[in-house]
Amino acid sequence: MALRVGLIGDPVAHSLSPAFQQAALDALGIDARYARWHTAAADLPARFAALRAPDVLGANVTLPHKEAAFALVDDVTARAAAARAVNTVVSRDGRLLGDNTDIPGFLAPLGERGLDLPALDAVVLGAGGAARGVVVALLQRGCRSVTVANRRPERAAALIADLGAPPTARPAPLGASLAPALAAAGLLVNATSIGWQGDSLPLDATLLRALPPTALVYDLTYRETPLLRAAGALGLATLDGLRMLVCQGAESLRAWTGRAAPLDVMWSAALAARDGHA
């Protein structure tokens, strides 16, 4: 009987994870099936209880459940504890271990670009589960300062307080008052879900003009978004979230199977799936 693993979220129909995770499992010769497990918030406890079955390897967790997942596992890794958010669950002998592979996944493409984070100030848009992993990653890598901007700045302040972040992390509202932070930023990260559909941007497009010409605009959404198009039109460097998605997925696969992830296979499958969704 094939083992089971899947993606828990609401929604999940758009996800590319099944395409590249199944390709990786097949390449490794592991008899397992990766599925989309659409799960409403009310059904989350039952879904996690089902992960304890002996034929389940674990799961990935996506929006909007990463923070709730933290409370539904038995143990957490150090990086999940730091973010207080879980995007990967490993099922072992009926117990659930929560991890946060968003942290290394987010950092991987920045490392590939040779970005010197200790020399940079960063602005992160959003205050949800994805933003938590981003903020932790930036602080752990010694980013000079991190401004967390949200339409409700009290949520950004609560995130910073919950993470026990140092004074180099500070909250800010999304508006004209964000311009000075953007003017100093070498990195702007969109960790909101704005950009998946339609033409909406997570901040007013005119604010992008405040960024230095050397800044990188990084959107965790794994396609070209209105934010990335607007930034590119200004001549700014841009990065979408596909590489992060694949790299965090590779970390998850290693945790589930104990095997080295075939990253090239996963990347090719992710690109093909994204092109097919275009």
Coordinates of N, CA, C and O in Angstrom, one line a residue, residues 48-208:
F48 N -5.2 16.9 11.4 CA -4.0 16.6 12.1 C -4.0 15.3 12.8 O -3.0 14.6 12.8
A49 N -5.2 15.0 13.3 CA -5.3 13.7 14.0 C -5.1 12.6 12.9 O -4.5 11.5 13.2
A50 N -5.6 12.8 11.7 CA -5.5 11.8 10.7 C -4.0 11.6 10.2 O -3.7 10.5 9.7
L51 N -3.2 12.6 10.4 CA -1.8 12.5 10.1 C -1.0 11.5 10.9 O 0.1 11.0 10.6
R52 N -1.6 11.1 12.0 CA -1.0 10.1 12.9 C -1.1 8.7 12.4 O -0.5 7.7 13.0
A53 N -1.8 8.4 11.4 CA -2.0 7.1 10.8 C -0.6 6.5 10.3 O 0.2 7.3 9.9
P54 N -0.4 5.2 10.4 CA 0.9 4.6 10.1 C 1.3 4.8 8.7 O 2.5 4.6 8.4
D55 N 0.4 5.0 7.8 CA 0.7 5.1 6.3 C 1.0 6.5 5.9 O 1.1 6.8 4.7
V56 N 1.0 7.5 6.8 CA 1.2 8.9 6.5 C 2.6 9.3 6.8 O 3.1 9.1 8.0
L57 N 3.3 9.9 5.8 CA 4.7 10.4 6.1 C 4.6 11.7 6.8 O 5.5 12.1 7.6
G58 N 3.6 12.5 6.4 CA 3.5 13.9 7.0 C 2.7 14.8 6.1 O 1.9 14.3 5.3
A59 N 3.0 16.1 6.1 CA 2.3 17.0 5.3 C 3.1 18.4 5.2 O 3.9 18.7 6.1
N60 N 2.7 19.1 4.2 CA 3.1 20.5 4.1 C 1.8 21.3 4.6 O 0.7 20.8 4.5
V61 N 2.1 22.5 5.1 CA 1.0 23.3 5.6 C 1.1 24.7 4.9 O 2.2 25.3 5.0
T62 N 0.1 25.2 4.3 CA 0.1 26.5 3.7 C -1.0 27.4 4.3 O -1.6 27.0 5.2
L63 N -1.1 28.6 3.6 CA -2.1 29.6 4.1 C -3.5 28.9 4.2 O -3.8 28.2 3.4
P64 N -4.2 29.3 5.3 CA -3.9 30.2 6.3 C -3.5 29.5 7.7 O -3.8 30.1 8.7
H65 N -3.0 28.3 7.6 CA -2.9 27.5 8.8 C -1.6 27.3 9.5 O -1.4 26.5 10.4
K66 N -0.6 28.1 9.0 CA 0.8 27.8 9.5 C 0.9 28.1 11.0 O 1.6 27.4 11.8
E67 N 0.2 29.2 11.5 CA 0.3 29.5 12.9 C -0.6 28.5 13.7 O -0.1 28.1 14.8
A68 N -1.7 28.2 13.2 CA -2.6 27.2 13.9 C -1.9 25.8 14.0 O -2.0 25.1 15.0
A69 N -1.1 25.5 13.0 CA -0.5 24.2 13.0 C 0.5 24.0 14.1 O 0.8 22.9 14.6
F70 N 1.1 25.2 14.5 CA 2.1 25.2 15.6 C 1.5 24.6 16.9 O 2.3 23.9 17.6
A71 N 0.2 24.8 17.1 CA -0.4 24.3 18.4 C -0.9 22.9 18.2 O -1.4 22.3 19.2
L72 N -0.8 22.3 17.0 CA -1.5 21.0 16.8 C -0.5 19.8 16.7 O -0.9 18.7 16.5
V73 N 0.8 20.1 16.8 CA 1.8 19.1 16.8 C 2.4 18.8 18.2 O 2.1 19.5 19.1
D74 N 3.1 17.7 18.3 CA 3.6 17.2 19.6 C 4.9 17.9 19.9 O 5.2 18.2 21.1
D75 N 5.7 18.0 18.9 CA 7.1 18.6 19.1 C 7.4 19.5 18.0 O 6.8 19.4 16.9
V76 N 8.3 20.5 18.2 CA 8.7 21.4 17.1 C 10.2 21.5 17.0 O 10.9 21.3 18.0
T77 N 10.7 21.7 15.8 CA 12.2 22.0 15.7 C 12.5 23.4 16.2 O 11.6 24.2 16.4
A78 N 13.8 23.7 16.3 CA 14.2 25.0 16.8 C 13.7 26.1 15.9 O 13.3 27.2 16.3
R79 N 13.8 25.9 14.6 CA 13.4 27.0 13.7 C 11.8 27.2 13.7 O 11.4 28.3 13.5
A80 N 11.1 26.1 13.9 CA 9.6 26.3 14.0 C 9.3 27.0 15.3 O 8.4 27.9 15.3
A81 N 10.1 26.7 16.4 CA 9.9 27.4 17.6 C 10.2 28.8 17.5 O 9.5 29.7 18.1
A82 N 11.2 29.2 16.7 CA 11.6 30.6 16.6 C 10.5 31.4 15.8 O 10.2 32.5 16.2
A83 N 9.9 30.7 14.8 CA 8.9 31.4 14.0 C 7.5 31.3 14.6 O 6.6 32.1 14.3
R84 N 7.3 30.3 15.5 CA 6.0 30.0 16.1 C 5.0 29.8 14.9 O 3.9 30.2 15.0
A85 N 5.5 29.1 13.9 CA 4.7 28.7 12.7 C 5.3 27.5 12.1 O 6.5 27.3 12.1
V86 N 4.4 26.6 11.6 CA 4.8 25.3 11.1 C 4.3 25.2 9.6 O 3.1 25.4 9.4
N87 N 5.2 24.8 8.7 CA 4.8 24.6 7.4 C 5.1 23.1 6.9 O 4.7 22.7 5.8
T88 N 5.7 22.4 7.8 CA 6.0 21.0 7.5 C 5.7 20.1 8.7 O 6.2 20.5 9.8
V89 N 5.0 19.0 8.6 CA 4.7 18.1 9.6 C 5.3 16.7 9.3 O 5.1 16.2 8.2
V90 N 6.1 16.1 10.2 CA 6.6 14.8 10.0 C 5.9 13.9 10.9 O 5.8 14.1 12.2
S91 N 5.3 12.8 10.4 CA 4.6 11.8 11.2 C 5.5 10.6 11.5 O 6.0 10.0 10.6
R92 N 5.8 10.4 12.8 CA 6.7 9.4 13.2 C 6.1 8.6 14.4 O 5.9 9.1 15.5
D93 N 5.8 7.3 14.1 CA 5.2 6.5 15.2 C 4.1 7.1 15.9 O 4.0 7.0 17.2
G94 N 3.2 7.7 15.2 CA 2.0 8.3 15.8 C 2.2 9.7 16.4 O 1.2 10.2 16.9
R95 N 3.4 10.2 16.4 CA 3.6 11.5 16.9 C 4.0 12.5 15.7 O 4.5 12.1 14.7
L96 N 3.6 13.8 16.0 CA 3.8 14.8 14.9 C 4.9 15.8 15.3 O 4.8 16.4 16.4
L97 N 5.9 15.9 14.4 CA 6.9 16.9 14.6 C 6.7 18.0 13.6 O 6.5 17.8 12.4
G98 N 6.6 19.3 14.1 CA 6.5 20.4 13.3 C 7.8 21.1 13.0 O 8.6 21.3 13.9
D99 N 7.9 21.5 11.7 CA 9.2 22.2 11.3 C 8.7 23.4 10.5 O 7.6 23.6 10.1
N100 N 9.7 24.3 10.2 CA 9.5 25.4 9.4 C 10.6 25.5 8.3 O 11.6 26.0 8.5
T101 N 10.3 24.8 7.2 CA 11.3 24.8 6.1 C 11.2 26.1 5.2 O 11.9 26.2 4.3
D102 N 10.2 26.9 5.5 CA 10.1 28.2 4.8 C 11.4 29.0 5.1 O 11.8 29.8 4.2
I103 N 12.0 28.9 6.3 CA 13.2 29.7 6.6 C 14.3 29.4 5.7 O 14.9 30.3 5.1
P104 N 14.8 28.1 5.6 CA 15.9 27.8 4.7 C 15.4 28.0 3.2 O 16.2 28.4 2.4
G105 N 14.2 27.7 2.9 CA 13.7 27.9 1.6 C 13.7 29.3 1.1 O 14.1 29.6 0.0
F106 N 13.3 30.2 2.0 CA 13.4 31.7 1.7 C 14.8 32.2 1.4 O 15.1 32.9 0.5
L107 N 15.7 31.7 2.3 CA 17.1 32.1 2.2 C 17.9 31.6 1.0 O 18.8 32.2 0.5
A108 N 17.5 30.4 0.5 CA 18.3 29.7 -0.5 C 18.5 30.6 -1.8 O 19.6 30.7 -2.2
P109 N 17.4 31.2 -2.4 CA 17.7 31.9 -3.6 C 18.5 33.2 -3.3 O 19.1 33.7 -4.2
L110 N 18.4 33.8 -2.1 CA 19.2 34.9 -1.8 C 20.6 34.6 -1.7 O 21.5 35.3 -2.1
G111 N 20.9 33.4 -1.1 CA 22.3 32.9 -1.1 C 22.8 32.6 -2.5 O 24.0 32.9 -2.8
E112 N 22.0 32.1 -3.4 CA 22.4 31.9 -4.8 C 22.7 33.2 -5.5 O 23.6 33.2 -6.4
R113 N 22.1 34.2 -5.1 CA 22.4 35.6 -5.7 C 23.6 36.3 -5.0 O 23.9 37.3 -5.4
G114 N 24.1 35.7 -3.9 CA 25.2 36.3 -3.2 C 24.8 37.5 -2.5 O 25.7 38.4 -2.2
L115 N 23.6 37.6 -2.0 CA 23.1 38.8 -1.3 C 23.8 38.9 0.1 O 23.7 37.9 0.8
D116 N 24.3 40.0 0.4 CA 25.0 40.2 1.7 C 24.0 40.8 2.7 O 23.9 42.0 2.9
L117 N 23.2 39.9 3.4 CA 22.2 40.3 4.3 C 22.6 41.2 5.4 O 22.0 42.2 5.8
P118 N 23.8 40.9 6.1 CA 24.2 41.8 7.2 C 24.5 43.2 6.7 O 24.5 44.1 7.6
A119 N 24.6 43.5 5.5 CA 24.8 44.8 5.0 C 23.5 45.5 4.5 O 23.6 46.6 4.0
L120 N 22.4 44.8 4.7 CA 21.1 45.3 4.1 C 20.1 45.6 5.2 O 20.0 45.0 6.3
D121 N 19.2 46.6 4.9 CA 18.0 46.8 5.6 C 16.9 46.2 4.8 O 16.9 46.3 3.5
A122 N 15.9 45.6 5.4 CA 14.8 44.9 4.7 C 13.5 45.5 5.2 O 13.3 45.9 6.3
V123 N 12.5 45.4 4.2 CA 11.1 45.7 4.5 C 10.3 44.5 4.2 O 10.4 44.0 3.0
V124 N 9.5 44.0 5.1 CA 8.7 42.8 4.9 C 7.2 43.2 4.9 O 6.8 43.9 5.9
L125 N 6.5 42.9 3.9 CA 5.0 43.2 3.9 C 4.2 42.0 4.3 O 4.4 41.0 3.8
G126 N 3.4 42.2 5.4 CA 2.6 41.2 5.9 C 3.0 40.8 7.3 O 4.1 41.1 7.8
A127 N 2.0 40.2 8.0 CA 2.2 39.8 9.4 C 1.6 38.5 9.7 O 1.3 38.2 10.9
G128 N 1.5 37.6 8.7 CA 1.0 36.3 8.9 C 2.0 35.2 9.1 O 3.2 35.5 9.4
G129 N 1.6 33.9 8.9 CA 2.6 32.8 9.1 C 3.8 32.9 8.1 O 4.9 32.5 8.5
A130 N 3.6 33.3 6.9 CA 4.7 33.4 5.9 C 5.7 34.5 6.4 O 6.9 34.3 6.3
A131 N 5.1 35.6 6.8 CA 6.0 36.7 7.3 C 6.8 36.3 8.5 O 8.0 36.7 8.6
R132 N 6.3 35.5 9.3 CA 7.0 35.0 10.5 C 8.3 34.3 10.1 O 9.4 34.6 10.6
G133 N 8.2 33.4 9.2 CA 9.4 32.7 8.7 C 10.4 33.6 8.1 O 11.6 33.5 8.3
V134 N 9.9 34.6 7.3 CA 10.8 35.5 6.6 C 11.6 36.4 7.6 O 12.8 36.6 7.5
V135 N 10.8 36.9 8.6 CA 11.4 37.8 9.6 C 12.5 37.0 10.4 O 13.6 37.5 10.7
V136 N 12.2 35.8 10.8 CA 13.1 35.0 11.6 C 14.4 34.7 10.7 O 15.5 34.8 11.2
A137 N 14.2 34.4 9.5 CA 15.3 34.1 8.6 C 16.2 35.3 8.4 O 17.4 35.2 8.5
L138 N 15.6 36.5 8.2 CA 16.4 37.7 8.1 C 17.2 38.1 9.3 O 18.4 38.5 9.3
L139 N 16.5 37.9 10.5 CA 17.2 38.3 11.7 C 18.3 37.3 12.0 O 19.4 37.6 12.5
Q140 N 18.0 36.0 11.8 CA 19.1 35.0 12.0 C 20.3 35.2 11.2 O 21.4 34.8 11.6
R141 N 20.1 35.7 10.0 CA 21.2 35.9 9.1 C 21.9 37.3 9.3 O 22.7 37.7 8.5
G142 N 21.4 38.0 10.3 CA 22.1 39.3 10.7 C 21.7 40.5 9.8 O 22.5 41.4 9.8
C143 N 20.5 40.4 9.2 CA 20.1 41.6 8.5 C 20.1 42.8 9.4 O 19.7 42.8 10.5
R144 N 20.6 44.0 8.8 CA 20.9 45.1 9.6 C 19.6 45.7 10.3 O 19.7 46.1 11.5
S145 N 18.5 45.7 9.6 CA 17.2 46.0 10.2 C 16.1 45.4 9.4 O 16.3 45.1 8.2
V146 N 15.0 45.1 10.1 CA 13.8 44.6 9.4 C 12.6 45.4 9.8 O 12.2 45.4 11.0
T147 N 12.0 46.0 8.9 CA 10.7 46.7 9.1 C 9.6 45.8 8.6 O 9.6 45.4 7.5
V148 N 8.6 45.6 9.5 CA 7.5 44.7 9.2 C 6.3 45.6 9.0 O 5.8 46.3 10.0
A149 N 5.8 45.7 7.8 CA 4.7 46.6 7.4 C 3.4 45.9 7.2 O 3.4 44.8 6.5
N150 N 2.3 46.4 7.8 CA 1.0 45.8 7.6 C -0.1 46.8 7.6 O 0.1 47.9 8.2
R151 N -1.2 46.5 7.0 CA -2.3 47.5 7.0 C -2.8 47.7 8.4 O -3.3 48.8 8.7
R152 N -2.7 46.7 9.2 CA -3.0 46.9 10.6 C -1.6 46.8 11.4 O -1.1 45.7 11.7
P153 N -1.0 47.9 11.6 CA 0.4 47.9 12.2 C 0.4 47.2 13.6 O 1.5 46.8 14.0
E154 N -0.7 47.2 14.3 CA -0.7 46.5 15.5 C -0.4 45.0 15.4 O 0.1 44.3 16.2
R155 N -0.8 44.4 14.2 CA -0.5 43.0 13.9 C 1.0 42.9 13.7 O 1.6 41.8 14.1
A156 N 1.6 43.8 13.0 CA 3.1 43.8 12.8 C 3.8 43.9 14.2 O 4.8 43.1 14.4
A157 N 3.3 44.8 15.0 CA 3.9 44.9 16.4 C 3.7 43.6 17.2 O 4.7 43.2 17.9
A158 N 2.6 43.0 17.1 CA 2.4 41.7 17.8 C 3.3 40.6 17.3 O 3.8 39.8 18.1
L159 N 3.5 40.6 16.0 CA 4.4 39.6 15.4 C 5.8 39.8 16.0 O 6.5 38.8 16.4
I160 N 6.3 41.0 16.0 CA 7.6 41.3 16.5 C 7.8 40.9 17.9 O 8.7 40.3 18.4
A161 N 6.7 41.3 18.7 CA 6.8 41.0 20.2 C 6.7 39.5 20.4 O 7.4 38.9 21.2
D162 N 5.9 38.8 19.6 CA 5.7 37.3 19.8 C 7.0 36.6 19.4 O 7.4 35.6 20.0
L163 N 7.8 37.1 18.5 CA 9.1 36.5 18.1 C 10.2 36.9 19.0 O 11.3 36.3 18.9
G164 N 9.9 37.8 19.9 CA 11.0 38.3 20.8 C 12.1 38.9 20.0 O 13.3 38.8 20.3
A165 N 11.8 39.6 18.9 CA 12.8 40.2 18.0 C 13.5 41.3 18.7 O 13.0 42.0 19.5
P166 N 14.7 41.6 18.2 CA 15.5 42.7 18.8 C 15.0 44.0 18.3 O 14.2 44.1 17.4
P167 N 15.6 45.1 18.8 CA 15.1 46.5 18.4 C 15.4 46.8 16.9 O 14.8 47.7 16.4
T168 N 16.2 46.0 16.3 CA 16.4 46.2 14.8 C 15.2 45.8 14.0 O 15.2 46.1 12.8
A169 N 14.2 45.2 14.6 CA 12.9 44.8 14.0 C 11.9 45.8 14.5 O 11.7 46.0 15.7
R170 N 11.2 46.4 13.6 CA 10.2 47.4 14.0 C 8.9 47.4 13.1 O 9.1 47.1 11.9
P171 N 7.8 47.7 13.7 CA 6.5 47.6 12.9 C 6.3 49.0 12.2 O 6.9 50.0 12.5
A172 N 5.5 48.9 11.1 CA 5.1 50.1 10.4 C 3.8 49.9 9.7 O 3.5 48.8 9.3
P173 N 3.1 51.0 9.5 CA 1.8 50.9 8.7 C 2.2 50.9 7.2 O 3.2 51.4 6.8
L174 N 1.2 50.3 6.4 CA 1.4 50.4 5.0 C 0.8 51.7 4.5 O -0.4 51.9 4.4
G175 N 1.7 52.6 4.1 CA 1.2 53.9 3.6 C 2.4 54.8 3.3 O 3.5 54.3 3.3
A176 N 2.1 56.1 3.1 CA 3.2 57.0 2.8 C 4.3 57.1 3.8 O 5.4 57.3 3.4
S177 N 4.0 56.8 5.1 CA 5.0 56.9 6.1 C 6.0 55.8 6.0 O 7.0 55.8 6.7
L178 N 5.8 54.8 5.1 CA 6.7 53.7 4.9 C 7.9 54.1 4.0 O 8.9 53.5 3.9
A179 N 7.7 55.3 3.3 CA 8.7 55.7 2.3 C 10.2 55.8 2.9 O 11.1 55.3 2.2
P180 N 10.4 56.3 4.1 CA 11.8 56.4 4.6 C 12.4 55.0 4.8 O 13.6 54.8 4.5
A181 N 11.6 54.0 5.2 CA 12.2 52.7 5.4 C 12.5 52.1 4.0 O 13.5 51.4 3.9
L182 N 11.6 52.3 3.1 CA 11.9 51.8 1.7 C 13.1 52.5 1.1 O 13.9 51.8 0.4
A183 N 13.3 53.7 1.4 CA 14.5 54.5 0.8 C 15.8 53.9 1.3 O 16.8 54.0 0.6
A184 N 15.8 53.3 2.5 CA 17.0 52.7 3.0 C 17.1 51.2 2.7 O 18.1 50.6 3.0
A185 N 16.1 50.6 2.1 CA 16.0 49.1 2.0 C 16.8 48.6 0.8 O 16.6 49.1 -0.3
G186 N 17.5 47.5 1.0 CA 18.1 46.8 -0.1 C 17.3 45.6 -0.5 O 17.5 45.0 -1.5
L187 N 16.2 45.3 0.3 CA 15.4 44.1 0.1 C 14.0 44.4 0.5 O 13.7 44.9 1.6
L188 N 13.0 44.2 -0.4 CA 11.6 44.3 -0.1 C 11.0 43.0 -0.4 O 11.1 42.4 -1.5
V189 N 10.3 42.4 0.6 CA 9.7 41.1 0.5 C 8.2 41.2 0.7 O 7.7 41.7 1.7
N190 N 7.4 40.7 -0.3 CA 6.0 40.6 -0.1 C 5.7 39.2 0.4 O 5.8 38.2 -0.2
A191 N 5.3 39.2 1.7 CA 4.9 37.9 2.4 C 3.4 37.9 2.6 O 2.9 37.1 3.4
T192 N 2.6 38.7 1.8 CA 1.2 38.6 1.9 C 0.7 37.7 0.7 O 1.5 37.4 -0.2
S193 N -0.6 37.4 0.7 CA -1.2 36.7 -0.4 C -1.7 37.6 -1.5 O -2.2 37.1 -2.5
I194 N -1.5 38.9 -1.4 CA -2.0 39.8 -2.4 C -1.1 39.7 -3.6 O 0.1 39.8 -3.5
G195 N -1.7 39.4 -4.8 CA -0.9 39.2 -6.0 C -1.2 37.8 -6.6 O -0.9 37.6 -7.8
W196 N -1.9 36.9 -5.9 CA -2.2 35.6 -6.4 C -3.2 35.8 -7.6 O -3.1 35.1 -8.6
Q197 N -4.1 36.7 -7.4 CA -5.1 36.9 -8.5 C -5.3 38.4 -8.7 O -5.1 39.2 -7.8
G198 N -5.8 38.8 -9.9 CA -6.1 40.2 -10.2 C -4.9 41.1 -10.3 O -3.8 40.6 -10.5
D199 N -5.2 42.4 -10.2 CA -4.1 43.4 -10.4 C -3.7 44.1 -9.1 O -3.1 45.2 -9.2
S200 N -4.1 43.6 -8.0 CA -3.9 44.3 -6.7 C -2.4 44.2 -6.3 O -1.7 43.2 -6.6
L201 N -1.9 45.2 -5.7 CA -0.6 45.3 -5.1 C -0.7 45.4 -3.6 O -1.6 45.9 -3.1
P202 N 0.3 44.9 -2.9 CA 0.3 44.9 -1.4 C 0.6 46.3 -0.9 O 0.4 46.6 0.3
L203 N 1.1 47.2 -1.7 CA 1.3 48.6 -1.3 C 1.1 49.5 -2.6 O 1.2 49.0 -3.7
D204 N 1.0 50.8 -2.3 CA 0.8 51.7 -3.5 C 2.0 51.6 -4.4 O 3.2 51.7 -3.9
A205 N 1.8 51.5 -5.7 CA 2.9 51.4 -6.6 C 3.9 52.6 -6.6 O 5.1 52.4 -6.8
T206 N 3.3 53.7 -6.2 CA 4.2 54.9 -6.2 C 5.3 54.8 -5.1 O 6.4 55.4 -5.2
L207 N 5.0 54.0 -4.1 CA 6.0 53.8 -3.0 C 7.3 53.1 -3.5 O 8.3 53.2 -2.9
L208 N 7.1 52.3 -4.5 CA 8.3 51.6 -5.1 C 9.4 52.5 -5.5 O 10.5 52.2 -5.6

